[in-house]
PDB file of C-alpha atoms in Angstrom:
ATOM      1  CA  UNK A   1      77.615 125.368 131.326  1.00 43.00           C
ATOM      2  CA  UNK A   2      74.661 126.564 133.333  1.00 44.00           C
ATOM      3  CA  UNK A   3      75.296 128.953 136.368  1.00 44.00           C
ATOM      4  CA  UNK A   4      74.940 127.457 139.917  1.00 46.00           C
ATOM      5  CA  UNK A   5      71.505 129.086 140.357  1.00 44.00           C
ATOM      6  CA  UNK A   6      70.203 127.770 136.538  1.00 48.00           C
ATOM      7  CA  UNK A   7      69.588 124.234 136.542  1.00 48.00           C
ATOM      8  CA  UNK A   8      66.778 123.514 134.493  1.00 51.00           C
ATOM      9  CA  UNK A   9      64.309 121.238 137.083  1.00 53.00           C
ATOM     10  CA  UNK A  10      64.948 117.773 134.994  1.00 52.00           C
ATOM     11  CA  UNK A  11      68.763 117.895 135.966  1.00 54.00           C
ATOM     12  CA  UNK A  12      67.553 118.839 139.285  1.00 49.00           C
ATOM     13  CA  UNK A  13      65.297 115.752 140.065  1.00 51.00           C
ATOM     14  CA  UNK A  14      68.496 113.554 137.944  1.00 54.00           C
ATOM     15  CA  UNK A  15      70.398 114.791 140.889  1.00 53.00           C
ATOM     16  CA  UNK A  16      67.967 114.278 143.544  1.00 49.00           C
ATOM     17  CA  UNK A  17      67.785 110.640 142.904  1.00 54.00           C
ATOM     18  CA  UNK A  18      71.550 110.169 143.662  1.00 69.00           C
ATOM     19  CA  UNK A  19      71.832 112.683 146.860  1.00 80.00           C
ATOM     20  CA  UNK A  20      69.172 112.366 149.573  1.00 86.00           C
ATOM     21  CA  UNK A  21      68.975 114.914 152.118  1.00 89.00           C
ATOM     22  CA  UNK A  22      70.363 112.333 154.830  1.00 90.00           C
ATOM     23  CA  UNK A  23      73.129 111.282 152.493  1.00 90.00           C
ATOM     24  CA  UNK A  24      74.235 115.121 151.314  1.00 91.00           C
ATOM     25  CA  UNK A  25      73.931 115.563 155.523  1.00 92.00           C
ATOM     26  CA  UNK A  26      76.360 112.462 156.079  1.00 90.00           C
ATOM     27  CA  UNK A  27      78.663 113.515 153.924  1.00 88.00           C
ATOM     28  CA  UNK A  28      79.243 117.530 154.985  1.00 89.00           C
ATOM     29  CA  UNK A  29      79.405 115.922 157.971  1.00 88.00           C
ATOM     30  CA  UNK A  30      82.390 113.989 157.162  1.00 85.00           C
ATOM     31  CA  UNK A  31      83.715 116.691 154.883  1.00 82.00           C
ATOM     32  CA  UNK A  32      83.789 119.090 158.210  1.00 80.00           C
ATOM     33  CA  UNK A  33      84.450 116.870 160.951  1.00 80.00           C
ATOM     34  CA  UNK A  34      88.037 116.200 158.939  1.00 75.00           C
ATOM     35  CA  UNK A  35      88.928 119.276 157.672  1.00 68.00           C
ATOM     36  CA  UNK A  36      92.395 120.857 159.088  1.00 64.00           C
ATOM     37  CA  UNK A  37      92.766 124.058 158.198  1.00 59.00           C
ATOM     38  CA  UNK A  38      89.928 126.122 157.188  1.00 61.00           C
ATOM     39  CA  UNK A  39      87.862 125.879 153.641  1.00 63.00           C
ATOM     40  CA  UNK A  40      90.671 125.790 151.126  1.00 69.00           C
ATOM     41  CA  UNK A  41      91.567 122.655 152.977  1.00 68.00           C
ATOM     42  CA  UNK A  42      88.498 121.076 152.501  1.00 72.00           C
ATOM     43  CA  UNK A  43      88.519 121.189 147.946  1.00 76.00           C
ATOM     44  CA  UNK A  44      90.343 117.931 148.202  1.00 77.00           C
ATOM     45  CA  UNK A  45      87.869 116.251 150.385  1.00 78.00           C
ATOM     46  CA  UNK A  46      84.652 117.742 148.564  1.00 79.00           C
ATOM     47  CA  UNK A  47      86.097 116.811 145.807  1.00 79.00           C
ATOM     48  CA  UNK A  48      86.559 113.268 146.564  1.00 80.00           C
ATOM     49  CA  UNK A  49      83.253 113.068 148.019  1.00 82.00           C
ATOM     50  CA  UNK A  50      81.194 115.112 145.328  1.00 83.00           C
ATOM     51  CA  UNK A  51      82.148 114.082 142.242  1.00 82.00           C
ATOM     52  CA  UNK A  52      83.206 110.448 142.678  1.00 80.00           C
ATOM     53  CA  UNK A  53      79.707 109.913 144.168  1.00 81.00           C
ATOM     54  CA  UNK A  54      78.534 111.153 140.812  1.00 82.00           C
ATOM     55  CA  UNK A  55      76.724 114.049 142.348  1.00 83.00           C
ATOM     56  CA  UNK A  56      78.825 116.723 140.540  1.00 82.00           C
ATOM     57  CA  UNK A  57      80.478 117.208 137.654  1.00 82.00           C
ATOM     58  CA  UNK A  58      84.188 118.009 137.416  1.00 78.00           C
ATOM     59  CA  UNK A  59      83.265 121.501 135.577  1.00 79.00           C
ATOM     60  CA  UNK A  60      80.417 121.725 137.767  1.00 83.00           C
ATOM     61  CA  UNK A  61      82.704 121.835 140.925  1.00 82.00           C
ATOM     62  CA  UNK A  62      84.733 123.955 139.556  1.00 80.00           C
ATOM     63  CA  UNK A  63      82.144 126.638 138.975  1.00 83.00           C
ATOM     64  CA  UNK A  64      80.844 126.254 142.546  1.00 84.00           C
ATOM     65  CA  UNK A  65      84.589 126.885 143.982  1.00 82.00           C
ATOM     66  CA  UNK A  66      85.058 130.239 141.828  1.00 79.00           C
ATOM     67  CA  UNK A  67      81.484 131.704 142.393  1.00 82.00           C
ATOM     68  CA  UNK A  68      81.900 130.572 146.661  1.00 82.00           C
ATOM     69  CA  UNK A  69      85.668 132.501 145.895  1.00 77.00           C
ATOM     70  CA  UNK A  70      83.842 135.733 144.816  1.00 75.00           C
ATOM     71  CA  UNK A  71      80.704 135.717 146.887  1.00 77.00           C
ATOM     72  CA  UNK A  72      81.484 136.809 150.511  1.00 77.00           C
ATOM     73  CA  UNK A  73      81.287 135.380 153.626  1.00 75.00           C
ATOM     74  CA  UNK A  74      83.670 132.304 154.583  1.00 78.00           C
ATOM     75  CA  UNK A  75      84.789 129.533 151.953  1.00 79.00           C
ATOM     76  CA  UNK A  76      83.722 126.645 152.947  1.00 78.00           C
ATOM     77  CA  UNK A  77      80.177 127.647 153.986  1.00 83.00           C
ATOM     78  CA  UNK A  78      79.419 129.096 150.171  1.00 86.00           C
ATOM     79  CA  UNK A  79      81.037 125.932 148.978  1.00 85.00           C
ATOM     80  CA  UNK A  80      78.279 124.007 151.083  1.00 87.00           C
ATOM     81  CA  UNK A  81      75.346 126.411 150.126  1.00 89.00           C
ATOM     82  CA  UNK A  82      75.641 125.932 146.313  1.00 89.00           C
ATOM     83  CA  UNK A  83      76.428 122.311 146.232  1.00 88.00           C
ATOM     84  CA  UNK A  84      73.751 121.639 148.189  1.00 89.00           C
ATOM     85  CA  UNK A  85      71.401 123.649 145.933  1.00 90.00           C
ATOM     86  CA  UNK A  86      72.930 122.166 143.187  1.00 87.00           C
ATOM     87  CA  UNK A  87      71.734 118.917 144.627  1.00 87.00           C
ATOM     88  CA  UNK A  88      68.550 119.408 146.240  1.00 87.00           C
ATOM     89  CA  UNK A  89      67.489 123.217 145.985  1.00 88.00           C
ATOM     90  CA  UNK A  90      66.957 125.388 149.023  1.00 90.00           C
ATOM     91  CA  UNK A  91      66.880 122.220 151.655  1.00 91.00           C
ATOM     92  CA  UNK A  92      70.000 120.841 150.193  1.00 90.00           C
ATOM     93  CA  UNK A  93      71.448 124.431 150.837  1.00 91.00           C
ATOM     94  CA  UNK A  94      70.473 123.899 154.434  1.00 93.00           C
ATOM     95  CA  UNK A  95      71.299 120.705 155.227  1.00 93.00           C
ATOM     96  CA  UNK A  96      74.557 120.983 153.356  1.00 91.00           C
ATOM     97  CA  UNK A  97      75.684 123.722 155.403  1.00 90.00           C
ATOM     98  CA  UNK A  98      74.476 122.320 158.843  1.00 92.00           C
ATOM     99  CA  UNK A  99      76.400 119.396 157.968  1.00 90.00           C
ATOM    100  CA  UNK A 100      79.629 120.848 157.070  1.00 86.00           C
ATOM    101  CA  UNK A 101      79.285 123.605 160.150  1.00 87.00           C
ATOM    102  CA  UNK A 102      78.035 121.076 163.152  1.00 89.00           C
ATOM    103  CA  UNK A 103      81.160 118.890 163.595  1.00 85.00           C
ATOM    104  CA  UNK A 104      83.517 121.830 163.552  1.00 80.00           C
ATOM    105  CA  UNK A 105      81.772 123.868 165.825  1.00 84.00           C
ATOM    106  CA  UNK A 106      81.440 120.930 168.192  1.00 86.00           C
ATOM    107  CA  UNK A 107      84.739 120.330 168.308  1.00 81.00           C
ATOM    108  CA  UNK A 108      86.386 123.470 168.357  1.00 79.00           C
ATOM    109  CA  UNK A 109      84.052 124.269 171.403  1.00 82.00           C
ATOM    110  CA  UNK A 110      85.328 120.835 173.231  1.00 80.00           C
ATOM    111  CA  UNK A 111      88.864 122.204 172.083  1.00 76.00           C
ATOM    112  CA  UNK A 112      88.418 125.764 173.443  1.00 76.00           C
ATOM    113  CA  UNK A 113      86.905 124.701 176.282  1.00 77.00           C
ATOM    114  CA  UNK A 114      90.247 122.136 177.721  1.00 74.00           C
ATOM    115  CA  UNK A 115      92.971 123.607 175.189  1.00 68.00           C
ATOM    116  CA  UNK A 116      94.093 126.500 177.328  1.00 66.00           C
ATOM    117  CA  UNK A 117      95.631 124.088 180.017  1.00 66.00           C
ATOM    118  CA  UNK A 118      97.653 122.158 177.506  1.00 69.00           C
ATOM    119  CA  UNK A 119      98.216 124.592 174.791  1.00 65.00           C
ATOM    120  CA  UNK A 120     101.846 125.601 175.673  1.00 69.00           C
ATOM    121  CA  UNK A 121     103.478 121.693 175.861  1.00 75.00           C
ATOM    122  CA  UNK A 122     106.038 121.052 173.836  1.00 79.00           C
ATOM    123  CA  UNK A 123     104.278 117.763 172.312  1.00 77.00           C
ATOM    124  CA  UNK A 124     101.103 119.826 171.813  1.00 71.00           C
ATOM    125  CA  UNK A 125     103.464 122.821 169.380  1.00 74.00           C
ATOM    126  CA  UNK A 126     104.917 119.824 167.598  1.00 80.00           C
ATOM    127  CA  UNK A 127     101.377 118.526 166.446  1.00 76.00           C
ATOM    128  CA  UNK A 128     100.399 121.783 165.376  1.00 74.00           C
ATOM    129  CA  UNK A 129     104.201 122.908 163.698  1.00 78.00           C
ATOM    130  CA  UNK A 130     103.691 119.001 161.789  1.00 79.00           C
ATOM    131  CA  UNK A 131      99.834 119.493 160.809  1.00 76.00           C
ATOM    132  CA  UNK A 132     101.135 122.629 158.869  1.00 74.00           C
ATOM    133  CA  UNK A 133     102.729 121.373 155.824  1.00 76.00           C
ATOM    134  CA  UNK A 134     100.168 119.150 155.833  1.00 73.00           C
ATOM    135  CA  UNK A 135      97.551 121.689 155.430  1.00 70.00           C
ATOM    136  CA  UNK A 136      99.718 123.605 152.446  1.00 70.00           C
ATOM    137  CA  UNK A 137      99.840 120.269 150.479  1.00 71.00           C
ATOM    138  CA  UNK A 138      95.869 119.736 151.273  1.00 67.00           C
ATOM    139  CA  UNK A 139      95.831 123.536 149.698  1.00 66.00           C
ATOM    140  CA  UNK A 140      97.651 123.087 146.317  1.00 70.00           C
ATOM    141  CA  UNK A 141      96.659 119.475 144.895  1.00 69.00           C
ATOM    142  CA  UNK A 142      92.938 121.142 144.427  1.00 65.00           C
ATOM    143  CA  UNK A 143      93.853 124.017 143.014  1.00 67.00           C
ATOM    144  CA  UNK A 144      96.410 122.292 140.288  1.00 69.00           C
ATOM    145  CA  UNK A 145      93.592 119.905 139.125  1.00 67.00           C
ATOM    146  CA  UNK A 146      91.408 122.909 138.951  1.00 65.00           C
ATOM    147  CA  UNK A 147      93.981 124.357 136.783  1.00 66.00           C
ATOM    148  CA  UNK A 148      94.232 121.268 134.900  1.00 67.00           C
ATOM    149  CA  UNK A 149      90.601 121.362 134.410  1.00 64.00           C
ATOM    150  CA  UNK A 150      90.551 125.271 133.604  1.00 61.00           C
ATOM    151  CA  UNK A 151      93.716 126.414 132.299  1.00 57.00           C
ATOM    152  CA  UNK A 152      93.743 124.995 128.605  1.00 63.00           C
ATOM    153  CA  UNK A 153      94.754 128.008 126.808  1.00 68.00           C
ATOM    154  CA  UNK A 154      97.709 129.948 126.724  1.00 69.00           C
ATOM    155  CA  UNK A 155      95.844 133.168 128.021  1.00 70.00           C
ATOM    156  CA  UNK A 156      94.530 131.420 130.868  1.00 71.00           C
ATOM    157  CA  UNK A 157      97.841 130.277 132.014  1.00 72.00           C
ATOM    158  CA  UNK A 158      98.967 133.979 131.517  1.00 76.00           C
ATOM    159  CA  UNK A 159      96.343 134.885 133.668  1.00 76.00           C
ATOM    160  CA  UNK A 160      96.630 132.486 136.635  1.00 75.00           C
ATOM    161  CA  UNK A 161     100.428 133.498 136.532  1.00 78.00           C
ATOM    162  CA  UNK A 162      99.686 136.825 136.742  1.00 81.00           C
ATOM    163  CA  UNK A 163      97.271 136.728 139.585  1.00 81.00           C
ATOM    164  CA  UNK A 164      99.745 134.397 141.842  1.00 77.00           C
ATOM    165  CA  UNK A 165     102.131 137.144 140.927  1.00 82.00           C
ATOM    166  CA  UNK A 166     100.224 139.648 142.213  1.00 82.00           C
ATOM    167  CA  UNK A 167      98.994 138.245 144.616  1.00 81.00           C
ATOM    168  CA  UNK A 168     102.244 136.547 146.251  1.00 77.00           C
ATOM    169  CA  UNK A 169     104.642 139.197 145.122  1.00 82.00           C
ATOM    170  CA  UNK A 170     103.046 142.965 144.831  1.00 82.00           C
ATOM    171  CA  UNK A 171     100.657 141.941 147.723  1.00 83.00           C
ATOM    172  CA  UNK A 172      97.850 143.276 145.976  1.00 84.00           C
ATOM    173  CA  UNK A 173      94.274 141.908 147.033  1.00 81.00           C
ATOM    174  CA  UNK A 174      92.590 139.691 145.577  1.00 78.00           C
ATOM    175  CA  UNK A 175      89.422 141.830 145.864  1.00 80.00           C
ATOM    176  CA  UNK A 176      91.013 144.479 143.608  1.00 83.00           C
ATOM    177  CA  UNK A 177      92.365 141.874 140.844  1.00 82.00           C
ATOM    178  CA  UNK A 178      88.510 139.997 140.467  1.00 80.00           C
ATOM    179  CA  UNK A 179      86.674 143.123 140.330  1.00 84.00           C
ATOM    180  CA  UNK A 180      89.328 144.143 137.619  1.00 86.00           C
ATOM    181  CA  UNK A 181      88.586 140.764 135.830  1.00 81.00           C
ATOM    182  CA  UNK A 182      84.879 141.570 136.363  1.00 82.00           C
ATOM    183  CA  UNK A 183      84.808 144.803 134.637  1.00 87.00           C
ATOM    184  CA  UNK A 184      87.300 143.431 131.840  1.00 84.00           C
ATOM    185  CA  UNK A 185      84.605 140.228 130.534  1.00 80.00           C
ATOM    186  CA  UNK A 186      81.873 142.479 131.106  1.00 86.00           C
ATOM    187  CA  UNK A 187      83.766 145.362 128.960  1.00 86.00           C
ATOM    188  CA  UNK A 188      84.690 142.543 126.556  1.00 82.00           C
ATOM    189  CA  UNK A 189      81.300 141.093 126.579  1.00 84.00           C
ATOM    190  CA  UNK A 190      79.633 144.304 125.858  1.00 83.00           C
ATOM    191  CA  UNK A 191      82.067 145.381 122.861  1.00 84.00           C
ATOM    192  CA  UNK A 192      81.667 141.888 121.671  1.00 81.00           C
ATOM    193  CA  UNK A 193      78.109 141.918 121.333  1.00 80.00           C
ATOM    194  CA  UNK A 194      77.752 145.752 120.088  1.00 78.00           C
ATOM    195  CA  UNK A 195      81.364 146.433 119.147  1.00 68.00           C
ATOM    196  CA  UNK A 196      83.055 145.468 116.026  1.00 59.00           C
ATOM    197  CA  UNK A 197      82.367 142.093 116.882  1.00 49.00           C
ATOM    198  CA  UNK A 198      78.545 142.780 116.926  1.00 51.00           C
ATOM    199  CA  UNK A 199      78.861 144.611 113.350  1.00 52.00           C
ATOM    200  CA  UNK A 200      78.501 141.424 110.969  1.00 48.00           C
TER     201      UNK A 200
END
């Protein structure tokens, strides 16, 4: 599997024929004009949208969620900047993001702008206290077919298990427990390569 930023330029015009610039616009659009609550929430609906329209690979999406995990800034917007380059280079980057940033921003502005007379009604607290599970669900289906996808050896399993542990539990960061990961393939890597494992 290539990394997000190697696609040879044959896979890249494949993909270009399938994803114009309008269509990848249309389709952030969607992706961020329905979104409740923030960019976990919207894995499902990429998802849906990105690899049933052929666009992505299953694998493929799930290499775009782990490197838009470890890369900083928010979720959703690194999720839009390498799908979209994935697609259609350094435009699809652009439009991508536009498109998954414009209906959100236009909304929450109309919402900030005529929520502060009505945010304390009891119907109004409801909504929000019955979006919330919602949300939660949205959350986990993604990230169990991810670990469908991912998780097919016992070590991997271990892992994942481990990290939720940590995570949930110990309230460690999640900053501390990738950069650990990090510096354990790369250690692996390296001894692999001119360790005992590079002695044959």
């Amino acid at each position: 599997m290539s990394p997000v930023g190697e696609i040879s330029r044959e896979n890249r015009e494949n993909m270009a024929k399938k994803a114009s610039l309008w269509q990848i616009f249309l389709t952030f659009s969607k992706i961020g004009a329905f979104t409740i609550g923030g960019g976990y929430a919207m894995l499902p609906i990429i998802r849906s949208e990105i690899v049933r329209k052929g666009w992505l690979k299953e694998e493929d999406f799930t290499d775009i969620v782990t490197l838009a995990q470890t890369a900083p800034g928010l979720l959703a917007v690194n999720i839009s900047i390498f799908t979209g380059y994935r697609l259609r280079g350094n435009k699809g980057s652009v439009i991508a993001t536009l498109g998954s940033i414009l209906p959100s921003f236009l909304i929450i502005l109309a919402i900030a702008m005529a929520f502060s007379g009505f945010q304390d009604q009891p119907t109004v607290v409801k909504i929000f206290k019955g979006i919330r599970p919602v949300v939660v669900a949205l959350i986990a289906v993604p990230m169990l077919e991810m670990a469908k996808e991912t998780n097919r050896n016992w070590w991997t399993w271990g892992l994942s298990i481990l990290t939720l542990s940590l995570v949930a539990f110990l309230q460690i960061s999640p900053i501390y427990i990738l950069l650990s990961i990090i510096v354990l393939v790369i250690a692996l890597t390296w001894w692999n390569e001119h360790g005992k494992g590079g002695e044959r």
